[in-house]
Coordinates of C-alpha atoms and ligand atoms in Angstrom, one line a residue:
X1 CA -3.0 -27.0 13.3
X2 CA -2.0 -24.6 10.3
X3 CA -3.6 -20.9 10.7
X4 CA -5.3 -19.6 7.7
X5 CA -5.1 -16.2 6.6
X6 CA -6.0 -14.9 3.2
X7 CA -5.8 -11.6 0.9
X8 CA -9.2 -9.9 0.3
X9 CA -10.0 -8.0 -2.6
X10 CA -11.5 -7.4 -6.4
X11 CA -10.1 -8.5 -8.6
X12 CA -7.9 -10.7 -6.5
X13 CA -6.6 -13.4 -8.9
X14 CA -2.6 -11.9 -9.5
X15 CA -2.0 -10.6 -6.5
X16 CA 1.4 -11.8 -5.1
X17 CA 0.0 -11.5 -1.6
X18 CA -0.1 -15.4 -1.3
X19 CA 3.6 -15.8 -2.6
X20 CA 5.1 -13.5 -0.3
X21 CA 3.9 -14.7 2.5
X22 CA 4.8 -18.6 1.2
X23 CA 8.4 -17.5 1.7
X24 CA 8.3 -15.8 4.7
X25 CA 6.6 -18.6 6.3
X26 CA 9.5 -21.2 4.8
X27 CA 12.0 -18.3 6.2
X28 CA 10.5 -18.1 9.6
X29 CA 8.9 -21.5 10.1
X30 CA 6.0 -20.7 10.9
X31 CA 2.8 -23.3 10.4
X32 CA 0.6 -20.9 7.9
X33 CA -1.6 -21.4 4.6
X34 CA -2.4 -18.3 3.0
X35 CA -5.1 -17.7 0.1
X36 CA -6.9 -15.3 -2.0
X37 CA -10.3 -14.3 -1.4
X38 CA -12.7 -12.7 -3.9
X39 CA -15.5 -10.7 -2.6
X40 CA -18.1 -9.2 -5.1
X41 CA -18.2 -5.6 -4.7
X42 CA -20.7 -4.6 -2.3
X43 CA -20.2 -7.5 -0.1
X44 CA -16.6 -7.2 2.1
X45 CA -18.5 -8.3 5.1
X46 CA -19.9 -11.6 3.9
X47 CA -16.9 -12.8 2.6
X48 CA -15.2 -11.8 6.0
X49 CA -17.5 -13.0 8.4
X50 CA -17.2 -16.3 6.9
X51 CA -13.7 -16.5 6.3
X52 CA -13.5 -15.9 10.5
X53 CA -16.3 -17.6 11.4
X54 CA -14.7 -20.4 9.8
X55 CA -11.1 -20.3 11.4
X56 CA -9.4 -17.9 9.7
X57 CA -6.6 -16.3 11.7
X58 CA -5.9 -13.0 9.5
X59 CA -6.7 -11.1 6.5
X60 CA -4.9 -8.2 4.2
X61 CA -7.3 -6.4 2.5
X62 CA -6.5 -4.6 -0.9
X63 CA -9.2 -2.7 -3.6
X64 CA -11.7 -1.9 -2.9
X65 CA -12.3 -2.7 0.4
X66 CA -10.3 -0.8 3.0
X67 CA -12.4 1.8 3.8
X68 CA -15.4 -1.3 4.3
X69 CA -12.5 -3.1 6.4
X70 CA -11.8 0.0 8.2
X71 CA -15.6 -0.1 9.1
X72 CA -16.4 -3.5 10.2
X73 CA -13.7 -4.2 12.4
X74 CA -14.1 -3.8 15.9
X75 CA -10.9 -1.6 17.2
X76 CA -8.1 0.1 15.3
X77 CA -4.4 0.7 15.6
X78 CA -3.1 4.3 15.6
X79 CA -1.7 3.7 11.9
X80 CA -5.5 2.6 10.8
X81 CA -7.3 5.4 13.0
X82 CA -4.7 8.2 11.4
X83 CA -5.1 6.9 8.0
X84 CA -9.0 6.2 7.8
X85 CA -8.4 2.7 5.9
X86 CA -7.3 -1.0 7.4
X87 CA -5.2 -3.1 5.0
X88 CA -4.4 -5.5 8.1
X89 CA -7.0 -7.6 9.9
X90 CA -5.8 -9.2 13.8
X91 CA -7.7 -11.9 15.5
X92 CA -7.5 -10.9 19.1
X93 CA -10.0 -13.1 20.8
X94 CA -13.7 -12.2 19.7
X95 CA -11.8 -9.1 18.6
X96 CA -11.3 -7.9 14.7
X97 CA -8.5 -5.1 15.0
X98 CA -7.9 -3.3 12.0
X99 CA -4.4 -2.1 11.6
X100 CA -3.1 -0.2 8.4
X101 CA 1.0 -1.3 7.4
X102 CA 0.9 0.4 3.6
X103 CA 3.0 3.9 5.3
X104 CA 4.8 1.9 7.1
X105 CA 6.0 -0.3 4.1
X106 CA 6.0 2.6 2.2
X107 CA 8.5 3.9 4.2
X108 CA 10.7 1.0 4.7
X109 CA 11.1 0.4 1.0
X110 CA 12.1 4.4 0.3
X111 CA 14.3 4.6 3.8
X112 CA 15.4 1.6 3.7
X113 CA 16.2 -0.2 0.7
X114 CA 16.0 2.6 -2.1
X115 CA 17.8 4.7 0.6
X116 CA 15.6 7.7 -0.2
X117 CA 16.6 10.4 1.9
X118 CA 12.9 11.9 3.0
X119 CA 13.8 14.2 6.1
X120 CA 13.4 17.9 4.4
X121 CA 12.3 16.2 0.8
X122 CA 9.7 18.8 -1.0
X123 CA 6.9 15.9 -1.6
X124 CA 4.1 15.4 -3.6
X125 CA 1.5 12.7 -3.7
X126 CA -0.5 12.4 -7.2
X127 CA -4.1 11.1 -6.2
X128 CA -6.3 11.6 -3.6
X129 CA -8.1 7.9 -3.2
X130 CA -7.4 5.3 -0.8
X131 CA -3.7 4.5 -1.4
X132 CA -3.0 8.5 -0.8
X133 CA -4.8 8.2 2.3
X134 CA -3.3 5.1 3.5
X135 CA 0.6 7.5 3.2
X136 CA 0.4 10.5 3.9
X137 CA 0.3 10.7 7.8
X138 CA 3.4 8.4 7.2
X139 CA 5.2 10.8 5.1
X140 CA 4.9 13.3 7.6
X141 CA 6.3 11.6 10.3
X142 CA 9.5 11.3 8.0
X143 CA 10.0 15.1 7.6
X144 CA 9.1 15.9 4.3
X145 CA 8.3 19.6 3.7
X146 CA 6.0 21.2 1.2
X147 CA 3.7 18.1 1.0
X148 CA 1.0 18.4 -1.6
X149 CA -1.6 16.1 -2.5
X150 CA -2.5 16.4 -6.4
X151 CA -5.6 15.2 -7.8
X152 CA -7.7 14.9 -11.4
X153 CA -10.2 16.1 -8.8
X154 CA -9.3 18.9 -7.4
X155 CA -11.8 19.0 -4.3
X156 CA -11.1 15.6 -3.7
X157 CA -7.5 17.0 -3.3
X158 CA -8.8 20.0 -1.4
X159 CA -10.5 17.8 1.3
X160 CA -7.7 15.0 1.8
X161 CA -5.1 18.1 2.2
X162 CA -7.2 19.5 5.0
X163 CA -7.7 16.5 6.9
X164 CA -4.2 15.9 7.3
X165 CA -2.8 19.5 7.6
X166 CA -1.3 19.9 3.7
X167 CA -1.4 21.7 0.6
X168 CA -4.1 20.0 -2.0
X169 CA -4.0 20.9 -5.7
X170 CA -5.0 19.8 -9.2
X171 CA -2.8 17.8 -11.1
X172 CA -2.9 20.5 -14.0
X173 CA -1.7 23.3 -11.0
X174 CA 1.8 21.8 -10.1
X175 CA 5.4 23.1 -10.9
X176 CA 8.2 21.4 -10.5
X177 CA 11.2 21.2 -8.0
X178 CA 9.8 18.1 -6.0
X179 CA 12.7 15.6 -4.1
X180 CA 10.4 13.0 -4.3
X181 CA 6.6 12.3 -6.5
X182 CA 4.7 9.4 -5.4
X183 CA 2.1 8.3 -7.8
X184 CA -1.0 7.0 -5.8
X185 CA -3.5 7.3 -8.4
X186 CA -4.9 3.8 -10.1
X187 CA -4.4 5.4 -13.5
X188 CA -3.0 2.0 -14.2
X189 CA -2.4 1.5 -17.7
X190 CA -3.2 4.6 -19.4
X191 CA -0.7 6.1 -17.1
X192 CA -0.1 9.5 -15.4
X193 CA 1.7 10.8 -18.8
X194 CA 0.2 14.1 -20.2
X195 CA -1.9 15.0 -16.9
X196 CA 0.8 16.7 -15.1
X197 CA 3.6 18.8 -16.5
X198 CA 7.0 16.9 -17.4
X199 CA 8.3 19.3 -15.1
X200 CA 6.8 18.0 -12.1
X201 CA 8.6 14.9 -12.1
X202 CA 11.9 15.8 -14.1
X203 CA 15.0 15.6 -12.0
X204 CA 12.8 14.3 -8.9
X205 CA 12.9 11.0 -7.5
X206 CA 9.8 9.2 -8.9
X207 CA 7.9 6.1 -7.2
X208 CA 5.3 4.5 -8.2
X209 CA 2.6 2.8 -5.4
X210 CA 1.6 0.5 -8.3
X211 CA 4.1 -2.2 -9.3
X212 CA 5.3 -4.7 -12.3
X213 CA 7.3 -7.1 -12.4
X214 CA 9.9 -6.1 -15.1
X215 CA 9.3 -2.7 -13.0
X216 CA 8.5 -0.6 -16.0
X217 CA 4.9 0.6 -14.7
X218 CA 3.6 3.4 -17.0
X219 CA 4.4 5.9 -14.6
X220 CA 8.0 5.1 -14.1
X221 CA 8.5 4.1 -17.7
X222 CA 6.7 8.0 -18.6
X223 CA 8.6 9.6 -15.5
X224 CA 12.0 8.1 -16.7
X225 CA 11.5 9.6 -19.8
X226 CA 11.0 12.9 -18.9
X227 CA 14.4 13.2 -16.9
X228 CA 13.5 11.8 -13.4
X229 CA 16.2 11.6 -11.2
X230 CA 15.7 8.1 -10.4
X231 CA 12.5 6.2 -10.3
X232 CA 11.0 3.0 -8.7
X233 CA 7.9 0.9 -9.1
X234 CA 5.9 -0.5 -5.7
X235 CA 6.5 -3.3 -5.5
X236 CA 9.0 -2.8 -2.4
X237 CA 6.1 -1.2 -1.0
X238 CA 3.8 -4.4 -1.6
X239 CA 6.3 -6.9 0.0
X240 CA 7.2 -4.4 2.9
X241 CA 3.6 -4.1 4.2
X242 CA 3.4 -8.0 4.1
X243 CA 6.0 -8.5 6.2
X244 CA 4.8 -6.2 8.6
X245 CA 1.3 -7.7 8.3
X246 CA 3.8 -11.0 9.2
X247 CA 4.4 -9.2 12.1
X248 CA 1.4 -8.5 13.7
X249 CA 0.4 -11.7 13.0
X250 CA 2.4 -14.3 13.9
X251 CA 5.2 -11.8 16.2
X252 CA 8.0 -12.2 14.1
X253 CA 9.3 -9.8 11.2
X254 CA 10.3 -12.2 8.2
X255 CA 13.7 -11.2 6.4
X256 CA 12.4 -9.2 3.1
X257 CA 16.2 -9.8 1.7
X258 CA 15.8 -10.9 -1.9
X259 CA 12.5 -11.1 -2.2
X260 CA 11.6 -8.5 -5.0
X261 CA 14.2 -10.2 -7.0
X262 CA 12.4 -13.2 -6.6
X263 CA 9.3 -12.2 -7.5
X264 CA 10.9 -9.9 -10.6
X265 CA 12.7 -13.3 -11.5
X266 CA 9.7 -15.3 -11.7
X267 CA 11.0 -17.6 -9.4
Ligands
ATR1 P1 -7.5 4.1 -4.4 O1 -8.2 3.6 -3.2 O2 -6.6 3.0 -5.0 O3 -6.7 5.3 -4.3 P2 -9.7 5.4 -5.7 O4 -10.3 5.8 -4.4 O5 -10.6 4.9 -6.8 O6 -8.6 4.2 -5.5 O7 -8.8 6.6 -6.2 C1 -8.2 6.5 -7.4 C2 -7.3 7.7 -7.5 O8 -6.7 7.6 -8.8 C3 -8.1 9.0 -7.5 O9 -7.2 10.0 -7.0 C4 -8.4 9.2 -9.0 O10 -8.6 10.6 -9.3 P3 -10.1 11.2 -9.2 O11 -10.4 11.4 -7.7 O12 -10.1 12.4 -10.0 O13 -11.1 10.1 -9.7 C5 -7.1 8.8 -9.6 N1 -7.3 8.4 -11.0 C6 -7.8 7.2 -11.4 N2 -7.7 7.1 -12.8 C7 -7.0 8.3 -13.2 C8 -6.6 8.8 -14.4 N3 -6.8 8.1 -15.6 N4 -5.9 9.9 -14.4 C9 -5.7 10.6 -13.3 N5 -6.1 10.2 -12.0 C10 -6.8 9.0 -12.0

C-alpha cells in the first residue's frame, strides 16, 4: 500500500514540500503520496492526530507549528532536543519522534553545494524566532567563530544567545566584517533593507533562509546591492532538509542533483 505523509503548516498552499518529495520518490522508487496539510492556527494537534490516526506515515512541519510539533510528539532526536523545534515527524510504532533536519540542510546546501567554507567564518544570524533556533547549534558544530544572533528585538536576541552559548545583539548594534550573514528573520517582503547597516553584509557572503524561485528574495536582491560578496536564497536549504526528512523516513537519502534547477525552471 502507498504511505502517506504530508507537509503541515499555515499558510500551506505554495509550499514546494509536495514537489520535492514527488521526485525523490520517482528517483528512489519508493511507493509514497505526499500532501499538504492546513491547520488553523491554534490547532497543530487536531490536524496531526487525525492525519496519524488515519494512516499517515510522516509529516514535515513548517510555520507556525514547530515549537507545537516539538511539544506533542512523544521522543526527540538530539538535532530536535538541541534546537527546541521538530520540523520532522517519524512513526515508530505507537511512537511520534520528532526530529529537526533544517541545520542539517542548512549545512549541506552552504558546505556542500555553495561550497561555503564555514570552519573559522565570523557569523551572524539576523532573527531570533524559530528558523534561528532551528541553526544555530548547527552552525557551531561547523566552526564558525564570533557567532551573533541579531534581532529587531533585542532581548529576544539576548535570550536565544544565552541558551546556546553566543553573542546576542540588536540589529541596529552590528558592524561589519562578517564571512557569512544568514537572514532568519520572516521580514519577507518588506525585506531586511534599512534595519541593519550596509556594512554588515557588504563584502560578506549573504544567504537567505527564505527562498524564491528566480532567487532574488528581498534580502539577497538588497544584500547584492550593497556589495555582498556573494549571496544565495534558501531554497538549497528547503530541498536539503527534505531529503533528509527522506531519510529518516523511508532509509534512503534521494539524490538532490538538479533539483533547485528544477524547481527555479518551473518544471
Ligand atoms: P520564525 O519561527 O520563522 O523565526 P518568528 O518566531 O515569528 O518566526 O520570528 C520571526 C523573526 O523575524 C523574529 O526574529 C522577528 O523579529 P522580532 O523578534 O523583533 O519580532 C523577525 N522579523 C519579522 N519581521 C521583521 C521585520 N519586518 N524586520 C525585522 N525583523 C523582523
Amino acid at each position: 500500500m502507498t504511505d502517506r505523509y504530508a507537509v503541515i503548516g499555515n499558510p500551506v498552499d505554495h509550499s514546494l514540500s509536495p514537489r520535492i518529495h514527488t521526485v525523490f520518490a520517482t528517483r528512489t522508487r519508493e511507493d509514497i503520496e505526499y500532501g499538504r496539510l492546513e491547520a488553523p492556527r491554534g490547532d497543530f494537534t487536531g490536524v496531526a492526530r487525525h492525519f496519524f490516526a488515519h494512516g499517515g506515515r510522516g509529516l514535515n512541519v513548517t510555520l507556525p507549528f514547530k515549537l507545537d510539533a516539538w511539544r506533542w510528539v512523544d521522543s526527540h532526536d538530539d538535532a530536535a532536543t538541541e534546537s527546541g523545534a521538530v520540523n520532522t515527524i517519524v512513526v515508530e510504532g505507537s511512537v511520534k519522534r520528532g526530529c529537526n533536519t533544517d541545520g542539517i540542510g542548512l549545512l549541506r546546501d552552504l558546505l556542500d553545494n555553495l561550497g561555503w567554507d564555514l570552519d573559522g567564518a565570523r557569523t551572524l544570524v539576523l532573527g531570533a524566532g524559530g528558523a534561528a533556533q532551528g541553526i544555530v547549534e548547527s552552525l557551531k558544530r561547523a566552526g564558525v567563530v564570533d557567532l551573533t544572533i541579531a534581532n529587531r528585538t533585542r532581548t529576544k536576541a539576548e535570550t536565544l544567545a544565552a541558551r546556546f552559548g553566543v553573542a546576542g545583539a540588536g540589529l541596529d548594534d552590528v558592524g561589519g566584517g562578517w564571512d557569512v550573514v544568514l537572514n532568519a528573520t520572516a521580514a519577507g517582503l518588506s525585506g531586511i533593507g534599512g534595519l541593519v547597516a550596509p556594512s554588515v553584509v557588504s563584502g560578506s557572503r549573504c544567504y537567505d533562509m527564505l527562498y524564491a524561485l528566480d532567487g532574488a528574495t528581498p534580502f539577497c536582491r538588497w544584500a547584492a546591492d550593497q556589495g555582498a560578496r556573494e549571496v544565495s536564497d534558501g531554497l538549497g536549504m528547503l530541498i536539503e532538509q527534505a531529503a533528509e526528512a527522506f531519510l529518516l523516513w523511508r532509509d534512503v537519502r534521494p539524490d538532490t542533483g538538479g533539483v533547485a534547477k528544477m524547481l527555479r525552471s518551473g518544471a
